[in-house]
Amino acid sequence: MIVQITPENPLPAPVSLVIPRTYPGGYSFVPYDDFAEEVRAFSLDGKIIECKKDADGPRWAIGHGSERILRIEYRVNVGRMEDRIRSSVESSKIRKNYVGLLGYSVFGYIDGLQAAPVSLRVEGPQDWPVLSTLNPRIVGPKGMAEAQAANYDVLADSQVVMGPGVQFRELPGKIDLLMAVYSEGDEDVDAEGKLAREALDRVQEYFGDTPFKAYTVSLELLQPHQGHDYDFSQEHDSSGTFSLSVEHATNARSPDNHNYSTLLNYAHHMAHSWVPKRVWGVGYRPFNWELPLVIETIWFNEGFGRYAGTQAIFDGLPAEERKSRRNQMIARMHRILDEAPAFIQRMPLTLLSQEASFLYAADFRTGMNVFARGFLMAAEMDDCIQAKTGGRKSLRDAFRALLDWSAANHRAFQVEEMTGIISQSTDVDVHEIVEHWMKAPVG
């Protein structure tokens, strides 16, 4: 595929083109610049301008002195990307009758212009439907889609899906849901859509607001390639990539627990479009696309976010089942902590989060333990708040207060600020709970 960047006005040289090496919520190093080929730039009179790749970084130095740059273009080798990147959820894909693109894996930016608004035009084969999650609506087979992004970060955290192999469904609600499903096996798209619709409704009801008009589920159900990893999902600003093996398809042969586990997975990742996308701790933003950020509060992103998503599902269950399911989940989190290696058990929570900033999925011991500790902190807070207020308030009130604070302040919270907001919004002091969980489980 070819990417073309045309600035609103010709740019004076020199400039730098940057291709990401990480992405929000990935907590890893992914050299997408390795798959950018034939980088070229053109002047006003059509002459080719020199583009030189940095020896170490994901940058191309473009132009000299008095030159003016009309456009930059490059080719992305998506086939090689999928072959080299073994985690399915981290790679774009091109298959027969299907293209699925992760924005940050293909779209670069001109350094210094990240905050500028972006107009996106995507062109495919003329008879293909093309969808950008920036403009989530079902489109006919017209081979093109256009959309706007407020800045590069929003563009990069979007997706493009196209091809006659994609099945689309639109399910209206307080937040509209668009399903874009590509399956290499038997998949009941309508039944899948009902599960996703239920999950989104529960999550929206839990947080109580509608920060985006529509949410897109980009679901890939794939025949596994040897040596590749599947069954991870990835949240985006107002969409999610769910890249699963075909055994996770929804159909008449799905196991008895399929619907419940599918609901939880959708709710977990949908909740991340609130936490941490709209309220976050130190290190998550502003984002650096060239290096993984050192984040001190992944326990909030992944633990509190997971708790909110699961609690949203539990709240819709009958009382006895709700209690049983919640107890099972809490027991699972305790098992993760109990079975952790001693050196992880000795890590304070901030240090564990910093380690997971680079290794969350690559060494999932870090990922599991950081989300488990965060989840259990959230669960203890919720139990304490409900017990001391006689059920009048819960951690849900705290999440809503945190979201309001973030909308007003537009910055990361410090842990002490988070603790104060939770305490004030629920009338229950949670400082001791936070202090306890910030320490290492084993001294």
Coordinates of N, CA and C in Angstrom, one line a residue, residues 183-189 191-192 220-222 244-255 258-259:
S183 N -14.1 -12.9 8.8 CA -13.9 -14.2 9.4 C -13.5 -15.2 8.4
E184 N -12.5 -16.0 8.8 CA -12.0 -17.1 8.0 C -12.6 -18.4 8.4
G185 N -13.7 -18.3 9.1 CA -14.4 -19.5 9.6 C -15.9 -19.2 9.7
D186 N -16.6 -20.1 10.3 CA -18.1 -19.9 10.5 C -18.3 -18.9 11.6
E187 N -19.0 -17.8 11.3 CA -19.2 -16.7 12.3 C -20.7 -16.2 12.1
D188 N -21.4 -16.2 13.2 CA -22.8 -15.6 13.2 C -22.6 -14.1 13.6
V189 N -22.5 -13.3 12.6 CA -22.3 -11.8 12.8 C -23.4 -11.2 13.6
A191 N -25.4 -12.5 15.8 CA -25.3 -12.9 17.3 C -24.1 -12.2 17.9
E192 N -23.0 -12.1 17.2 CA -21.8 -11.4 17.7 C -22.2 -9.9 18.0
E220 N -11.5 -9.6 13.7 CA -10.8 -10.5 12.8 C -10.8 -11.9 13.4
L221 N -11.4 -12.8 12.7 CA -11.4 -14.2 13.2 C -10.5 -15.0 12.1
L222 N -9.3 -15.4 12.5 CA -8.3 -15.8 11.6 C -7.9 -17.3 11.8
L244 N -8.6 -12.4 16.7 CA -8.8 -13.7 17.4 C -8.6 -14.8 16.4
S245 N -8.3 -16.0 16.9 CA -8.3 -17.2 16.1 C -9.8 -17.6 15.9
V246 N -10.0 -18.4 14.8 CA -11.4 -18.7 14.5 C -12.1 -19.5 15.5
E247 N -11.4 -20.2 16.4 CA -12.0 -21.0 17.5 C -12.8 -20.1 18.4
H248 N -12.6 -18.8 18.3 CA -13.4 -17.9 19.2 C -14.6 -17.3 18.5
A249 N -14.9 -17.8 17.3 CA -16.1 -17.3 16.6 C -17.4 -17.6 17.3
T250 N -18.4 -16.8 17.1 CA -19.7 -17.0 17.7 C -20.5 -17.8 16.7
N251 N -20.9 -19.0 17.0 CA -21.7 -19.8 16.1 C -22.4 -20.9 16.9
A252 N -23.1 -21.8 16.3 CA -23.9 -22.8 16.9 C -23.1 -23.8 17.7
R253 N -21.8 -23.8 17.4 CA -20.9 -24.8 18.1 C -20.1 -24.1 19.3
S254 N -20.4 -22.9 19.5 CA -19.7 -22.2 20.6 C -19.9 -22.9 22.0
P255 N -18.9 -23.0 22.8 CA -19.1 -23.6 24.1 C -20.0 -22.8 25.0
H258 N -19.1 -19.3 26.2 CA -18.6 -18.4 25.1 C -19.2 -17.0 25.2
N259 N -20.6 -16.9 25.4 CA -21.2 -15.6 25.4 C -20.7 -14.8 26.6

